[in-house]
Amino acid sequence: MSDKVNLAEKLASFSDHWAPRIVARYNDNEIRLVKVEGEFIWHSHDDTDELFLVIEGALDIELRDRTVHLHPGELFVVPRGTEHRPVSRGGETKLLLIDPRDMPNTGDEATATKAVEI
Amino acid sequence: MSDKVNLAEKLASFSDHWAPRIVARYNDNEIRLVKVEGEFIWHSHDDTDELFLVIEGALDIELRDRTVHLHPGELFVVPRGTEHRPVSRGGETKLLLIDPRDMPNTGDEATATKAVEI
């Protein structure tokens, strides 16, 4: 994984939802791409922040006290320990995420969809 | 810095080159935006990888044994300890970087332009 990454090409290579792909690594973190649609579950990550960058579509990141509305070219960092629920109400949304290596996307190994390298 | 970040708005707020701005934080890392033009200096970061994502323009990341050509929507992670020289030959290029907190952009505190929050 020492070559450049074209985000559009990587995104074109898969079509399932809420199944993150690892496209690069930065220190102990994974740069992930994911396609989402509809509602995810409420969850949190106790030990880490999580970065969301919208590439295409629109994402609501619901927090317990407010909702962050993201459009293409907008990013938000969910602070560690903060309950959140990503929701894509208007169809499919394409996201870039930054997460620590092996972090479960649901905050829980038992329910997570493991991120795989592409 | 707990609100969303619109990359285009942040980029429109400054115009100098090779002077990184911090627009968000992810754990102990800084999400930086920078405008570049022409050649930077050869340098390396012994203790960390560095992520480059081109937002607008085109960037050559010269390595000692090859050059990585990046266009909008393409990213590359320079591995720790790898000598590199970013070059924007065709005019101004707008970049998103991920670096550890307080990392000097030249690899050396003495010559670095300190990243500032915006």
Short mmCIF file of C-alpha atoms in Angstrom, two decimals:
data_model
loop_
_atom_site.label_atom_id
_atom_site.label_comp_id
_atom_site.label_asym_id
_atom_site.label_seq_id
_atom_site.Cartn_x
_atom_site.Cartn_y
_atom_site.Cartn_z
CA MET A 1 0.00 0.00 0.00
CA SER A 2 2.85 2.36 -0.81
CA ASP A 3 1.36 3.80 -3.98
CA LYS A 4 -1.02 6.67 -4.42
CA VAL A 5 -4.73 6.18 -3.87
CA ASN A 6 -7.37 7.49 -6.25
CA LEU A 7 -10.49 7.80 -4.10
CA ALA A 8 -12.97 7.64 -7.00
CA GLU A 9 -11.37 4.48 -8.40
CA LYS A 10 -11.42 2.80 -5.02
CA LEU A 11 -15.03 3.80 -4.44
CA ALA A 12 -16.01 2.38 -7.83
CA SER A 13 -14.63 -1.01 -6.83
CA PHE A 14 -17.33 -1.91 -4.29
CA SER A 15 -21.02 -1.28 -3.77
CA ASP A 16 -22.14 -2.62 -0.40
CA HIS A 17 -23.15 -0.32 2.42
CA TRP A 18 -21.66 0.19 5.88
CA ALA A 19 -18.73 -2.07 4.97
CA PRO A 20 -15.53 0.01 5.28
CA ARG A 21 -12.52 -0.53 3.03
CA ILE A 22 -8.98 0.34 4.07
CA VAL A 23 -7.22 2.27 1.31
CA ALA A 24 -4.18 3.62 3.15
CA ARG A 25 -2.49 3.67 6.54
CA TYR A 26 -1.10 6.65 8.42
CA ASN A 27 0.93 5.61 11.46
CA ASP A 28 -1.44 3.43 13.50
CA ASN A 29 -4.52 4.66 11.71
CA GLU A 30 -6.54 3.43 8.77
CA ILE A 31 -7.85 5.64 5.99
CA ARG A 32 -11.17 4.02 5.17
CA LEU A 33 -13.75 4.51 2.44
CA VAL A 34 -17.34 3.51 3.00
CA LYS A 35 -20.66 3.82 1.20
CA VAL A 36 -23.66 4.33 3.45
CA GLU A 37 -27.42 4.63 3.10
CA GLY A 38 -30.11 4.92 5.75
CA GLU A 39 -29.46 4.74 9.47
CA PHE A 40 -26.54 3.22 11.31
CA ILE A 41 -26.76 2.32 15.00
CA TRP A 42 -26.08 4.56 17.97
CA HIS A 43 -22.60 3.85 19.28
CA SER A 44 -19.42 5.42 20.60
CA HIS A 45 -15.69 4.80 20.59
CA ASP A 46 -14.35 5.21 24.11
CA ASP A 47 -10.68 5.40 23.20
CA THR A 48 -10.58 7.40 20.01
CA ASP A 49 -11.89 10.28 17.96
CA GLU A 50 -13.35 9.45 14.54
CA LEU A 51 -13.02 11.64 11.46
CA PHE A 52 -15.77 11.78 8.80
CA LEU A 53 -15.26 13.53 5.44
CA VAL A 54 -18.12 13.51 2.93
CA ILE A 55 -16.99 12.85 -0.64
CA GLU A 56 -20.40 12.55 -2.28
CA GLY A 57 -23.96 12.74 -0.98
CA ALA A 58 -24.96 14.09 2.43
CA LEU A 59 -24.56 12.75 5.94
CA ASP A 60 -26.25 13.59 9.20
CA ILE A 61 -24.16 12.74 12.21
CA GLU A 62 -26.71 12.60 15.00
CA LEU A 63 -25.35 13.37 18.45
CA ARG A 64 -27.46 13.19 21.59
CA ASP A 65 -27.79 16.98 21.78
CA ARG A 66 -27.63 18.05 18.13
CA THR A 67 -27.19 16.89 14.54
CA VAL A 68 -24.22 17.78 12.35
CA HIS A 69 -25.18 18.05 8.67
CA LEU A 70 -22.31 17.30 6.30
CA HIS A 71 -22.08 17.87 2.57
CA PRO A 72 -19.25 17.11 0.11
CA GLY A 73 -16.00 18.73 1.18
CA GLU A 74 -17.09 18.97 4.81
CA LEU A 75 -15.57 17.05 7.69
CA PHE A 76 -16.38 16.48 11.33
CA VAL A 77 -14.46 14.78 14.09
CA VAL A 78 -16.63 12.89 16.58
CA PRO A 79 -14.81 13.21 19.91
CA ARG A 80 -13.92 10.03 21.76
CA GLY A 81 -16.65 8.71 23.99
CA THR A 82 -19.38 10.66 22.19
CA GLU A 83 -22.48 8.73 21.22
CA HIS A 84 -23.27 9.23 17.55
CA ARG A 85 -25.41 7.81 14.78
CA PRO A 86 -24.52 8.41 11.13
CA VAL A 87 -27.56 8.68 8.87
CA SER A 88 -27.78 9.14 5.10
CA ARG A 89 -31.40 10.06 4.45
CA GLY A 90 -31.26 11.06 0.79
CA GLY A 91 -29.77 7.96 -0.80
CA GLU A 92 -26.19 6.76 -0.91
CA THR A 93 -23.36 8.79 0.60
CA LYS A 94 -19.64 8.19 0.07
CA LEU A 95 -17.35 8.86 3.01
CA LEU A 96 -13.69 8.93 3.93
CA LEU A 97 -13.05 7.95 7.55
CA ILE A 98 -9.98 7.95 9.72
CA ASP A 99 -9.97 5.39 12.50
CA PRO A 100 -7.34 3.61 14.56
CA ARG A 101 -6.15 0.27 13.25
CA ASP A 102 -8.72 -2.50 13.75
CA MET A 103 -11.28 -0.20 15.36
CA PRO A 104 -14.74 -1.80 15.16
CA ASN A 105 -17.12 0.45 13.22
CA THR A 106 -19.93 -0.13 15.70
CA GLY A 107 -17.70 0.39 18.72
CA ASP A 108 -18.11 -3.31 19.52
CA GLU A 109 -16.23 -6.26 18.00
CA ALA A 110 -19.35 -8.43 18.31
CA THR A 111 -21.44 -6.34 15.93
CA ALA A 112 -18.79 -4.73 13.74
CA THR A 113 -18.22 -5.15 10.03
CA LYS A 114 -14.49 -5.58 9.80
CA ALA A 115 -12.71 -3.13 7.53
CA VAL A 116 -10.82 -4.90 4.75
CA GLU A 117 -7.96 -3.69 2.59
CA ILE A 118 -8.55 -2.97 -1.07
CA MET B 1 -13.00 23.18 17.09
CA SER B 2 -15.96 20.93 17.75
CA ASP B 3 -18.00 22.05 14.76
CA LYS B 4 -17.94 20.83 11.20
CA VAL B 5 -15.27 22.09 8.82
CA ASN B 6 -16.03 23.24 5.29
CA LEU B 7 -12.75 22.81 3.45
CA ALA B 8 -13.51 25.34 0.68
CA GLU B 9 -14.48 28.03 3.20
CA LYS B 10 -11.34 27.46 5.21
CA LEU B 11 -9.18 27.53 2.07
CA ALA B 12 -10.77 30.81 1.00
CA SER B 13 -9.70 32.42 4.26
CA PHE B 14 -5.96 32.56 3.54
CA SER B 15 -3.69 32.96 0.55
CA ASP B 16 -0.05 32.50 1.55
CA HIS B 17 1.93 29.48 0.42
CA TRP B 18 3.59 26.70 2.42
CA ALA B 19 1.95 27.99 5.61
CA PRO B 20 -0.25 25.22 6.99
CA ARG B 21 -3.49 25.91 8.84
CA ILE B 22 -4.97 23.54 11.42
CA VAL B 23 -8.68 23.04 10.79
CA ALA B 24 -9.41 20.00 12.98
CA ARG B 25 -7.78 17.56 15.37
CA TYR B 26 -8.06 13.79 15.40
CA ASN B 27 -6.55 12.24 18.51
CA ASP B 28 -2.97 13.55 18.61
CA ASN B 29 -2.99 14.58 14.97
CA GLU B 30 -3.73 17.78 13.14
CA ILE B 31 -5.81 18.05 9.99
CA ARG B 32 -4.06 20.80 8.08
CA LEU B 33 -4.87 22.75 4.93
CA VAL B 34 -2.11 24.36 2.91
CA LYS B 35 -1.70 26.17 -0.39
CA VAL B 36 1.52 25.50 -2.22
CA GLU B 37 3.27 26.65 -5.36
CA GLY B 38 6.71 25.82 -6.72
CA GLU B 39 9.24 23.68 -4.89
CA PHE B 40 9.49 22.91 -1.20
CA ILE B 41 12.72 21.64 0.35
CA TRP B 42 13.91 18.06 0.59
CA HIS B 43 13.18 16.77 4.09
CA SER B 44 11.91 13.80 6.08
CA HIS B 45 10.00 13.09 9.28
CA ASP B 46 11.80 10.42 11.23
CA ASP B 47 8.99 9.60 13.64
CA THR B 48 5.86 9.78 11.55
CA ASP B 49 4.11 9.13 8.28
CA GLU B 50 2.59 12.13 6.50
CA LEU B 51 -0.65 12.05 4.50
CA PHE B 52 -1.18 14.28 1.45
CA LEU B 53 -4.60 14.64 -0.23
CA VAL B 54 -4.90 16.96 -3.24
CA ILE B 55 -8.06 19.08 -3.19
CA GLU B 56 -7.30 21.31 -6.18
CA GLY B 57 -4.36 21.58 -8.57
CA ALA B 58 -1.64 18.97 -8.95
CA LEU B 59 1.25 17.92 -6.75
CA ASP B 60 4.43 16.01 -7.43
CA ILE B 61 5.83 14.31 -4.37
CA GLU B 62 9.43 13.69 -5.32
CA LEU B 63 11.06 10.78 -3.57
CA ARG B 64 14.71 9.85 -4.05
CA ASP B 65 13.83 6.94 -6.33
CA ARG B 66 10.60 8.06 -8.00
CA THR B 67 7.98 10.80 -8.20
CA VAL B 68 4.36 10.38 -7.16
CA HIS B 69 2.00 12.52 -9.26
CA LEU B 70 -1.18 13.49 -7.44
CA HIS B 71 -4.35 15.06 -8.80
CA PRO B 72 -7.57 16.10 -7.02
CA GLY B 73 -9.09 13.22 -5.09
CA GLU B 74 -5.77 11.38 -4.86
CA LEU B 75 -3.82 10.78 -1.68
CA PHE B 76 -0.41 9.47 -0.79
CA VAL B 77 1.17 8.64 2.54
CA VAL B 78 4.89 9.39 2.75
CA PRO B 79 6.31 6.72 5.06
CA ARG B 80 8.23 7.86 8.11
CA GLY B 81 11.90 8.51 7.50
CA THR B 82 11.44 8.87 3.74
CA GLU B 83 13.04 11.88 2.12
CA HIS B 84 10.53 13.77 0.02
CA ARG B 85 10.07 17.10 -1.73
CA PRO B 86 6.56 18.37 -2.60
CA VAL B 87 6.47 20.38 -5.82
CA SER B 88 3.57 22.19 -7.48
CA ARG B 89 4.80 23.00 -10.97
CA GLY B 90 1.61 24.21 -12.63
CA GLY B 91 0.57 27.00 -10.28
CA GLU B 92 -1.15 26.85 -6.94
CA THR B 93 -2.23 23.54 -5.39
CA LYS B 94 -4.54 23.12 -2.40
CA LEU B 95 -3.80 20.25 -0.04
CA LEU B 96 -5.16 18.51 3.01
CA LEU B 97 -2.44 17.06 5.25
CA ILE B 98 -2.51 14.87 8.31
CA ASP B 99 0.43 15.30 10.66
CA PRO B 100 1.10 14.70 14.33
CA ARG B 101 0.49 17.61 16.66
CA ASP B 102 3.20 20.29 16.38
CA MET B 103 5.12 18.42 13.68
CA PRO B 104 7.43 20.89 11.86
CA ASN B 105 6.55 21.00 8.15
CA THR B 106 10.22 20.93 7.15
CA GLY B 107 11.11 18.17 9.57
CA ASP B 108 13.14 20.71 11.58
CA GLU B 109 11.86 23.22 14.12
CA ALA B 110 14.54 25.70 13.06
CA THR B 111 13.24 26.06 9.51
CA ALA B 112 9.56 25.20 9.92
CA THR B 113 6.54 27.40 9.35
CA LYS B 114 4.41 26.67 12.38
CA ALA B 115 0.88 25.48 11.64
CA VAL B 116 -1.73 27.79 13.14
CA GLU B 117 -5.38 27.14 13.95
CA ILE B 118 -8.06 28.80 11.89
#
